[in-house]
Amino acid sequence: MELKELLIEVFESNTLIKGVISNKTKASKLDINKIDIKPVLLKTEIFIQFTNYVGNQVLHENLNIYEAKERLLRYMESDFKQMVLFTKDGDHQVLVSKKGKVKIISKEPSKNLVEISHNRQKQYILKEGTPYSFLTYLGVMTEEGKVKQQRYDKFKQLNRYLELVEDVVGNIDQDFIRIIDFGCGKAYLTFALYHYLVEVLNKDVEIIGLDLKENVIQFGNETAKALGYDKLKFLKGDIQSFNEERPVDMVISLHACDTATDDSLAKGIQWGAKVIMAVPCCQHELFGKVKSDSLNGLLKYGIYKERISALLTDALRASLLEQNGYKVDAVEFISLEHTAKNIMLRAVKSDNQDKNVHEEYDKLKEIFGIKDFHMERNL
Ligand SMILES: C[S@@+](CC[C@H](N)C(=O)[O-])C[C@H]1O[C@@H](n2cnc3c(N)ncnc32)[C@H](O)[C@@H]1O
């Protein structure tokens, strides 16, 4: 295996415990004498922390895994002759000869370090090493519970999603919970939610995944059947025309397109759902509607206008939720590196309402010259 491949494997599978880069080359112009590296979790993303020893000073730097890989390759090409990576799967010693030839010696992992790293590990809801039937069925994990390298982002996303659910599910203080997942797509998150509520929390639920696409509905129903998830069903339909007579306690809408998010939020409000969670996807509506001479210096640039319009859309959505008796927070869903559409609106039915919220809403619309707004029309 080449050094580049080794670094990609170690970083992407998040198995690094620590590393030491030492033995500087004579030709190196760096002022760093030695470097220690270790993974650190910043918000929702793993970074590699470099501890650089420069004279008497110790300097820290956090790089994302791709920057870290490039940096280490550069260092090992011209500045250092030795690197040791201690990982959960093995200890790897990298040696560079005078002629620049790279040799990698791998052996069994140092046991005590693996134990320390296990103790340090964040307690995720879905744990690596535990085979979950829905994750093995969906190809995220092997039968032994190892997360497949190319599915690691999905695994992290599912855990982050369940963490966000965990924070609010206590607001639905009842044994039976009916949930609609609008625009469920291939439904990885819907299966994760079912697993968490039924198999972890022992709740009695009914979950309906709705989508426009026949193929994803068929896939969802077949998968639910194979897994024995008998209170989970998938229906083909459009959010806007979907009706449910029975009480709905929780509405989910993750990356449903454009105004489909508004339709989901409006349905949730009309049903009086106790929890509503939505991550918008594309927000085109207001791009064609924002107009403000005094903000021309900002809005004349297409990309700023696009981003401002998207943020404005979500602020107006949040406000309408608040106006209808919800407490709303906007939280980061997954790392920006994977998608810019990463802010979740999480709304919980509440008795308290901010008195200024109607005024704020009108003011926002006035500033940006918005005459009408899809979600408002829907309510
Ligand atoms: C980007 S996918 C997201 C899938 C899933 N929620 C996730 O986050 O992994 C968006 C899905 O929303 C569905 N969708 C978009 N508009 C819809 C509508 N009006 N009614 C029902 N489904 C819709 C699409 O068919 C698509 O499968």
Short mmCIF file of C-alpha atoms and ligand atoms in Angstrom, two decimals:
data_model
loop_
_atom_site.label_atom_id
_atom_site.label_comp_id
_atom_site.label_asym_id
_atom_site.label_seq_id
_atom_site.Cartn_x
_atom_site.Cartn_y
_atom_site.Cartn_z
CA MET A 1 0.00 0.00 0.00
CA GLU A 2 1.22 3.50 -0.81
CA LEU A 3 1.41 6.28 1.78
CA LYS A 4 -1.38 8.24 0.08
CA GLU A 5 -3.72 5.22 0.21
CA LEU A 6 -2.81 4.54 3.82
CA LEU A 7 -3.63 8.13 4.85
CA ILE A 8 -6.93 8.09 2.97
CA GLU A 9 -7.92 4.80 4.56
CA VAL A 10 -6.95 5.82 8.09
CA PHE A 11 -8.60 9.26 7.91
CA GLU A 12 -11.76 8.27 6.07
CA SER A 13 -12.44 5.29 8.33
CA ASN A 14 -11.72 7.49 11.37
CA THR A 15 -9.46 4.87 12.92
CA LEU A 16 -6.52 7.15 13.76
CA ILE A 17 -5.64 7.25 17.45
CA LYS A 18 -2.49 9.35 17.18
CA GLY A 19 0.55 9.87 14.98
CA VAL A 20 4.09 11.14 15.32
CA ILE A 21 6.10 12.72 12.50
CA SER A 22 9.81 13.02 13.27
CA ASN A 23 13.39 12.72 12.05
CA LYS A 24 13.75 15.87 10.01
CA THR A 25 15.70 15.85 6.74
CA LYS A 26 18.81 18.00 6.46
CA ALA A 27 17.38 19.70 3.38
CA SER A 28 14.16 20.78 5.13
CA LYS A 29 13.52 24.51 5.44
CA LEU A 30 10.68 24.01 7.94
CA ASP A 31 11.01 25.49 11.41
CA ILE A 32 8.99 22.60 12.87
CA ASN A 33 11.09 19.89 14.53
CA LYS A 34 8.43 17.33 15.29
CA ILE A 35 4.67 16.95 14.84
CA ASP A 36 2.05 14.98 16.74
CA ILE A 37 -1.33 14.42 15.14
CA LYS A 38 -4.65 13.25 16.51
CA PRO A 39 -8.31 13.36 15.43
CA VAL A 40 -10.59 15.96 17.01
CA LEU A 41 -14.33 16.37 16.61
CA LEU A 42 -15.28 19.98 15.85
CA LYS A 43 -19.06 20.37 15.77
CA THR A 44 -20.00 17.44 13.56
CA GLU A 45 -16.81 16.89 11.63
CA ILE A 46 -13.57 15.11 12.36
CA PHE A 47 -10.47 17.24 11.86
CA ILE A 48 -6.84 16.27 12.30
CA GLN A 49 -5.12 18.34 14.93
CA PHE A 50 -1.44 19.03 14.24
CA THR A 51 0.69 19.81 17.29
CA ASN A 52 3.79 21.45 15.84
CA TYR A 53 6.94 21.70 17.97
CA VAL A 54 8.80 24.87 16.91
CA GLY A 55 11.77 25.67 19.16
CA ASN A 56 10.29 26.08 22.65
CA GLN A 57 6.84 26.68 21.30
CA VAL A 58 3.99 24.25 20.73
CA LEU A 59 1.55 25.38 18.04
CA HIS A 60 -1.78 23.80 17.15
CA GLU A 61 -3.52 23.66 13.83
CA ASN A 62 -6.70 21.83 12.79
CA LEU A 63 -6.96 20.64 9.22
CA ASN A 64 -9.77 18.76 7.56
CA ILE A 65 -8.84 15.23 6.57
CA TYR A 66 -8.11 16.11 2.94
CA GLU A 67 -5.87 19.04 3.85
CA ALA A 68 -4.18 16.88 6.48
CA LYS A 69 -3.47 14.16 3.94
CA GLU A 70 -1.94 16.65 1.47
CA ARG A 71 0.12 18.30 4.21
CA LEU A 72 1.52 14.98 5.45
CA LEU A 73 2.36 13.82 1.94
CA ARG A 74 4.28 17.05 1.40
CA TYR A 75 6.12 16.75 4.71
CA MET A 76 7.09 13.16 4.01
CA GLU A 77 8.31 14.08 0.56
CA SER A 78 10.78 16.73 1.65
CA ASP A 79 10.86 17.42 5.41
CA PHE A 80 10.64 14.28 7.54
CA LYS A 81 11.94 10.74 7.31
CA GLN A 82 9.67 8.99 9.78
CA MET A 83 5.99 8.85 10.60
CA VAL A 84 4.20 6.44 12.92
CA LEU A 85 0.42 6.16 12.78
CA PHE A 86 -1.27 4.35 15.66
CA THR A 87 -4.71 3.28 14.50
CA LYS A 88 -7.46 1.02 15.81
CA ASP A 89 -6.59 -1.47 13.06
CA GLY A 90 -2.80 -1.43 13.29
CA ASP A 91 0.40 0.49 13.95
CA HIS A 92 2.01 1.76 10.75
CA GLN A 93 5.60 2.93 10.61
CA VAL A 94 6.49 4.96 7.53
CA LEU A 95 10.20 5.31 6.71
CA VAL A 96 11.65 7.43 3.91
CA SER A 97 15.13 6.55 2.62
CA LYS A 98 17.73 9.09 1.53
CA LYS A 99 16.70 8.46 -2.07
CA GLY A 100 13.08 9.21 -1.17
CA LYS A 101 11.89 5.61 -1.23
CA VAL A 102 8.93 5.06 1.11
CA LYS A 103 8.64 1.87 3.15
CA ILE A 104 5.60 1.09 5.32
CA ILE A 105 5.82 -1.50 8.10
CA SER A 106 2.45 -2.43 9.59
CA LYS A 107 1.82 -4.51 12.70
CA GLU A 108 -0.94 -5.31 15.21
CA PRO A 109 -2.43 -2.27 17.01
CA SER A 110 -0.97 -1.25 20.38
CA LYS A 111 -3.69 -2.62 22.66
CA ASN A 112 -3.52 -0.02 25.43
CA LEU A 113 -3.95 2.83 22.93
CA VAL A 114 -7.02 1.19 21.43
CA GLU A 115 -8.55 0.91 24.90
CA ILE A 116 -7.85 4.59 25.65
CA SER A 117 -9.41 5.58 22.35
CA HIS A 118 -12.52 3.50 23.08
CA ASN A 119 -12.93 5.29 26.38
CA ARG A 120 -12.60 8.63 24.59
CA GLN A 121 -15.07 7.70 21.85
CA LYS A 122 -18.23 9.81 21.67
CA GLN A 123 -21.29 7.82 22.59
CA TYR A 124 -23.16 7.74 19.32
CA ILE A 125 -26.61 6.19 19.13
CA LEU A 126 -25.48 3.86 16.34
CA LYS A 127 -22.22 2.30 17.41
CA GLU A 128 -19.47 1.00 15.20
CA GLY A 129 -18.86 -2.68 15.77
CA THR A 130 -22.54 -3.39 16.48
CA PRO A 131 -24.29 -4.92 13.48
CA TYR A 132 -27.75 -3.33 13.04
CA SER A 133 -30.02 -5.24 10.72
CA PHE A 134 -31.21 -2.16 8.82
CA LEU A 135 -27.65 -0.94 8.28
CA THR A 136 -26.38 -4.28 7.06
CA TYR A 137 -29.45 -4.63 4.83
CA LEU A 138 -28.86 -1.15 3.37
CA GLY A 139 -25.17 -1.92 2.82
CA VAL A 140 -23.82 0.67 5.28
CA MET A 141 -22.28 -1.98 7.55
CA THR A 142 -20.87 -5.44 7.07
CA GLU A 143 -22.50 -8.42 8.83
CA GLU A 144 -19.83 -7.99 11.53
CA GLY A 145 -20.86 -4.39 12.17
CA LYS A 146 -17.94 -2.68 10.45
CA VAL A 147 -18.95 0.52 8.70
CA LYS A 148 -18.03 0.28 5.03
CA GLN A 149 -15.43 2.87 4.17
CA GLN A 150 -17.39 4.45 1.32
CA ARG A 151 -20.55 4.63 3.50
CA TYR A 152 -18.92 6.39 6.42
CA ASP A 153 -20.50 9.76 5.61
CA LYS A 154 -23.94 8.16 5.55
CA PHE A 155 -23.26 6.50 8.91
CA LYS A 156 -22.23 9.85 10.41
CA GLN A 157 -25.28 11.55 8.92
CA LEU A 158 -27.61 8.92 10.39
CA ASN A 159 -26.04 9.33 13.82
CA ARG A 160 -26.28 13.11 13.64
CA TYR A 161 -29.91 12.84 12.60
CA LEU A 162 -30.75 10.54 15.50
CA GLU A 163 -28.92 12.87 17.88
CA LEU A 164 -31.17 15.71 16.70
CA VAL A 165 -34.25 13.51 17.12
CA GLU A 166 -33.09 12.43 20.58
CA ASP A 167 -33.05 16.06 21.77
CA VAL A 168 -36.71 16.65 20.93
CA VAL A 169 -38.52 13.33 21.05
CA GLY A 170 -39.16 13.79 24.77
CA ASN A 171 -41.61 16.56 23.80
CA ILE A 172 -43.95 13.85 22.52
CA ASP A 173 -44.87 12.48 25.88
CA GLN A 174 -46.97 9.51 24.75
CA ASP A 175 -46.45 5.82 24.05
CA PHE A 176 -47.87 5.87 20.55
CA ILE A 177 -46.38 8.28 18.00
CA ARG A 178 -47.56 8.79 14.42
CA ILE A 179 -44.92 10.24 12.10
CA ILE A 180 -44.95 11.35 8.48
CA ASP A 181 -41.67 11.59 6.60
CA PHE A 182 -42.30 13.80 3.58
CA GLY A 183 -40.07 13.28 0.53
CA CYS A 184 -38.50 10.23 2.16
CA GLY A 185 -36.49 9.21 -0.93
CA LYS A 186 -34.57 5.97 -0.36
CA ALA A 187 -35.46 6.34 3.31
CA TYR A 188 -32.17 5.56 5.08
CA LEU A 189 -33.12 8.21 7.64
CA THR A 190 -36.65 6.85 7.93
CA PHE A 191 -35.31 3.37 8.70
CA ALA A 192 -32.88 4.85 11.23
CA LEU A 193 -35.75 6.69 12.91
CA TYR A 194 -37.85 3.52 13.09
CA HIS A 195 -34.91 1.61 14.53
CA TYR A 196 -34.29 4.28 17.18
CA LEU A 197 -37.90 4.73 18.27
CA VAL A 198 -38.96 1.09 18.18
CA GLU A 199 -35.80 -0.95 18.78
CA VAL A 200 -34.01 1.46 21.14
CA LEU A 201 -36.78 3.43 22.88
CA ASN A 202 -39.47 0.70 22.69
CA LYS A 203 -42.09 3.14 21.43
CA ASP A 204 -45.21 2.13 19.62
CA VAL A 205 -45.20 4.01 16.32
CA GLU A 206 -46.66 4.31 12.90
CA ILE A 207 -44.32 5.87 10.38
CA ILE A 208 -45.39 6.79 6.86
CA GLY A 209 -42.81 7.71 4.24
CA LEU A 210 -44.28 9.69 1.35
CA ASP A 211 -42.62 10.34 -1.96
CA LEU A 212 -43.51 11.13 -5.54
CA LYS A 213 -41.33 8.34 -6.93
CA GLU A 214 -42.75 4.88 -7.47
CA ASN A 215 -39.33 3.18 -7.32
CA VAL A 216 -38.38 4.52 -3.89
CA ILE A 217 -41.79 3.59 -2.49
CA GLN A 218 -41.41 0.04 -3.76
CA PHE A 219 -37.86 -0.16 -2.38
CA GLY A 220 -39.03 1.20 0.99
CA ASN A 221 -41.91 -1.24 1.35
CA GLU A 222 -39.78 -4.22 0.32
CA THR A 223 -37.04 -3.22 2.75
CA ALA A 224 -39.50 -2.65 5.62
CA LYS A 225 -40.97 -6.10 4.97
CA ALA A 226 -37.57 -7.77 4.86
CA LEU A 227 -36.59 -6.13 8.14
CA GLY A 228 -39.90 -6.93 9.85
CA TYR A 229 -40.57 -3.18 10.36
CA ASP A 230 -44.32 -3.73 10.29
CA LYS A 231 -45.36 -0.25 11.46
CA LEU A 232 -43.48 1.46 8.67
CA LYS A 233 -45.09 1.92 5.30
CA PHE A 234 -44.36 3.91 2.20
CA LEU A 235 -46.94 5.66 0.05
CA LYS A 236 -46.69 7.31 -3.30
CA GLY A 237 -48.10 10.83 -3.32
CA ASP A 238 -47.58 14.57 -3.38
CA ILE A 239 -47.05 16.40 -0.11
CA GLN A 240 -49.40 19.23 -0.95
CA SER A 241 -52.39 16.99 -1.66
CA PHE A 242 -51.63 14.41 1.05
CA ASN A 243 -54.32 14.13 3.70
CA GLU A 244 -54.28 12.36 7.03
CA GLU A 245 -57.36 12.36 9.21
CA ARG A 246 -55.68 10.81 12.24
CA PRO A 247 -53.47 12.82 14.59
CA VAL A 248 -49.89 13.30 13.39
CA ASP A 249 -47.33 13.88 16.14
CA MET A 250 -44.18 14.44 14.17
CA VAL A 251 -43.48 15.71 10.66
CA ILE A 252 -40.13 15.21 9.00
CA SER A 253 -38.98 16.66 5.71
CA LEU A 254 -35.35 16.25 4.77
CA HIS A 255 -34.01 17.81 1.61
CA ALA A 256 -37.40 17.81 -0.09
CA CYS A 257 -37.23 20.06 -3.10
CA ASP A 258 -37.96 23.80 -3.08
CA THR A 259 -41.50 24.62 -1.93
CA ALA A 260 -42.15 20.97 -0.93
CA THR A 261 -40.50 22.00 2.36
CA ASP A 262 -43.06 24.80 2.80
CA ASP A 263 -45.87 22.35 2.10
CA SER A 264 -44.49 19.95 4.72
CA LEU A 265 -44.16 22.68 7.33
CA ALA A 266 -47.66 23.96 6.61
CA LYS A 267 -49.10 20.43 6.96
CA GLY A 268 -47.27 19.96 10.24
CA ILE A 269 -48.69 23.22 11.58
CA GLN A 270 -52.21 22.39 10.40
CA TRP A 271 -52.06 18.98 12.07
CA GLY A 272 -50.70 20.55 15.23
CA ALA A 273 -47.72 18.16 15.16
CA LYS A 274 -45.71 18.35 18.38
CA VAL A 275 -42.38 18.19 16.57
CA ILE A 276 -41.49 19.31 13.06
CA MET A 277 -38.02 18.80 11.60
CA ALA A 278 -37.07 20.06 8.16
CA VAL A 279 -33.83 20.47 6.25
CA PRO A 280 -34.60 22.51 3.16
CA CYS A 281 -33.06 21.63 -0.15
CA CYS A 282 -33.17 24.19 -2.94
CA GLN A 283 -35.00 27.45 -2.10
CA HIS A 284 -35.79 29.06 -5.44
CA GLU A 285 -39.00 30.87 -4.67
CA LEU A 286 -37.67 34.10 -3.22
CA PHE A 287 -34.73 34.41 -5.62
CA GLY A 288 -37.12 35.75 -8.23
CA LYS A 289 -38.98 37.91 -5.73
CA VAL A 290 -36.42 39.74 -3.59
CA LYS A 291 -36.10 43.38 -4.55
CA SER A 292 -34.63 46.21 -2.58
CA ASP A 293 -32.96 49.33 -3.97
CA SER A 294 -31.18 49.97 -0.70
CA LEU A 295 -29.69 46.45 -0.74
CA ASN A 296 -28.67 46.60 -4.37
CA GLY A 297 -24.98 46.56 -3.44
CA LEU A 298 -25.58 43.06 -2.08
CA LEU A 299 -28.29 41.71 -4.34
CA LYS A 300 -26.66 42.64 -7.63
CA TYR A 301 -24.27 39.69 -7.21
CA GLY A 302 -26.06 36.51 -8.23
CA ILE A 303 -24.43 34.24 -5.70
CA TYR A 304 -25.07 36.59 -2.76
CA LYS A 305 -28.63 37.06 -3.91
CA GLU A 306 -29.08 33.29 -4.07
CA ARG A 307 -27.71 32.74 -0.56
CA ILE A 308 -29.55 35.68 0.96
CA SER A 309 -32.77 34.44 -0.65
CA ALA A 310 -32.25 30.95 0.80
CA LEU A 311 -31.56 32.32 4.29
CA LEU A 312 -34.51 34.69 4.03
CA THR A 313 -36.77 31.80 2.99
CA ASP A 314 -35.76 29.85 6.08
CA ALA A 315 -36.08 32.86 8.38
CA LEU A 316 -39.64 33.46 7.12
CA ARG A 317 -40.43 29.75 7.54
CA ALA A 318 -39.09 29.81 11.08
CA SER A 319 -41.13 32.91 11.83
CA LEU A 320 -44.35 31.35 10.51
CA LEU A 321 -43.68 28.33 12.72
CA GLU A 322 -43.19 30.65 15.70
CA GLN A 323 -46.34 32.58 14.84
CA ASN A 324 -48.19 29.29 14.98
CA GLY A 325 -47.01 28.39 18.44
CA TYR A 326 -43.70 26.63 17.87
CA LYS A 327 -40.35 27.16 19.48
CA VAL A 328 -37.84 26.98 16.65
CA ASP A 329 -34.13 26.47 16.46
CA ALA A 330 -31.90 26.34 13.41
CA VAL A 331 -29.14 23.76 13.80
CA GLU A 332 -26.36 22.48 11.61
CA PHE A 333 -27.28 19.07 10.25
CA ILE A 334 -24.21 17.68 8.53
CA SER A 335 -20.87 19.07 7.54
CA LEU A 336 -20.89 21.87 4.95
CA GLU A 337 -18.29 19.93 3.03
CA HIS A 338 -20.90 17.40 1.93
CA THR A 339 -23.75 19.77 1.18
CA ALA A 340 -24.43 23.48 1.53
CA LYS A 341 -28.03 22.55 2.34
CA ASN A 342 -27.26 21.70 5.89
CA ILE A 343 -29.38 23.79 8.22
CA MET A 344 -32.23 22.08 9.99
CA LEU A 345 -35.30 23.91 11.25
CA ARG A 346 -36.39 22.11 14.37
CA ALA A 347 -39.74 23.17 15.78
CA VAL A 348 -41.37 22.03 18.99
CA LYS A 349 -44.94 22.95 19.94
CA SER A 350 -44.82 25.40 22.80
CA ASP A 351 -47.11 27.57 24.91
CA ASN A 352 -44.89 30.62 24.89
CA GLN A 353 -44.70 32.97 21.99
CA ASP A 354 -42.45 35.91 21.32
CA LYS A 355 -44.73 38.96 21.02
CA ASN A 356 -42.56 40.58 18.34
CA VAL A 357 -42.63 37.72 15.93
CA HIS A 358 -45.45 39.02 13.66
CA GLU A 359 -43.84 42.41 13.43
CA GLU A 360 -40.43 40.91 12.67
CA TYR A 361 -41.95 38.83 9.89
CA ASP A 362 -43.67 41.81 8.24
CA LYS A 363 -40.50 43.87 8.54
CA LEU A 364 -38.37 41.19 6.87
CA LYS A 365 -40.79 40.94 3.99
CA GLU A 366 -40.90 44.70 3.62
CA ILE A 367 -37.10 45.11 3.61
CA PHE A 368 -36.69 42.50 0.90
CA GLY A 369 -39.73 43.56 -1.10
CA ILE A 370 -41.55 40.24 -0.69
CA LYS A 371 -45.22 40.51 -1.53
CA ASP A 372 -46.23 36.89 -1.14
CA PHE A 373 -44.69 33.72 0.24
CA HIS A 374 -45.68 30.15 -0.61
CA MET A 375 -45.80 28.80 2.93
CA GLU A 376 -47.86 31.74 4.16
CA ARG A 377 -50.37 31.21 1.35
CA ASN A 378 -50.60 27.55 2.36
CA LEU A 379 -51.57 28.26 5.92
C1 LIG B 1 -33.13 14.79 -2.14
S1 LIG B 1 -34.34 13.56 -1.81
C2 LIG B 1 -34.17 13.39 -0.06
C3 LIG B 1 -34.52 12.03 0.45
C4 LIG B 1 -34.44 11.82 1.95
N1 LIG B 1 -35.41 12.60 2.67
C5 LIG B 1 -33.07 12.10 2.48
O1 LIG B 1 -32.85 13.18 3.06
O2 LIG B 1 -32.17 11.28 2.32
C6 LIG B 1 -35.85 14.45 -1.98
C7 LIG B 1 -37.04 13.56 -2.19
O3 LIG B 1 -38.22 14.37 -2.06
C8 LIG B 1 -39.17 13.90 -2.99
N2 LIG B 1 -40.14 14.97 -3.23
C9 LIG B 1 -39.88 16.20 -3.75
N3 LIG B 1 -41.02 16.91 -3.85
C10 LIG B 1 -42.02 16.14 -3.38
C11 LIG B 1 -43.41 16.30 -3.23
N4 LIG B 1 -44.00 17.43 -3.58
N5 LIG B 1 -44.13 15.29 -2.70
C12 LIG B 1 -43.54 14.12 -2.34
N6 LIG B 1 -42.20 13.91 -2.45
C13 LIG B 1 -41.46 14.89 -2.97
C14 LIG B 1 -38.33 13.53 -4.20
O4 LIG B 1 -39.00 12.60 -5.03
C15 LIG B 1 -37.09 12.93 -3.56
O5 LIG B 1 -37.16 11.54 -3.44
#
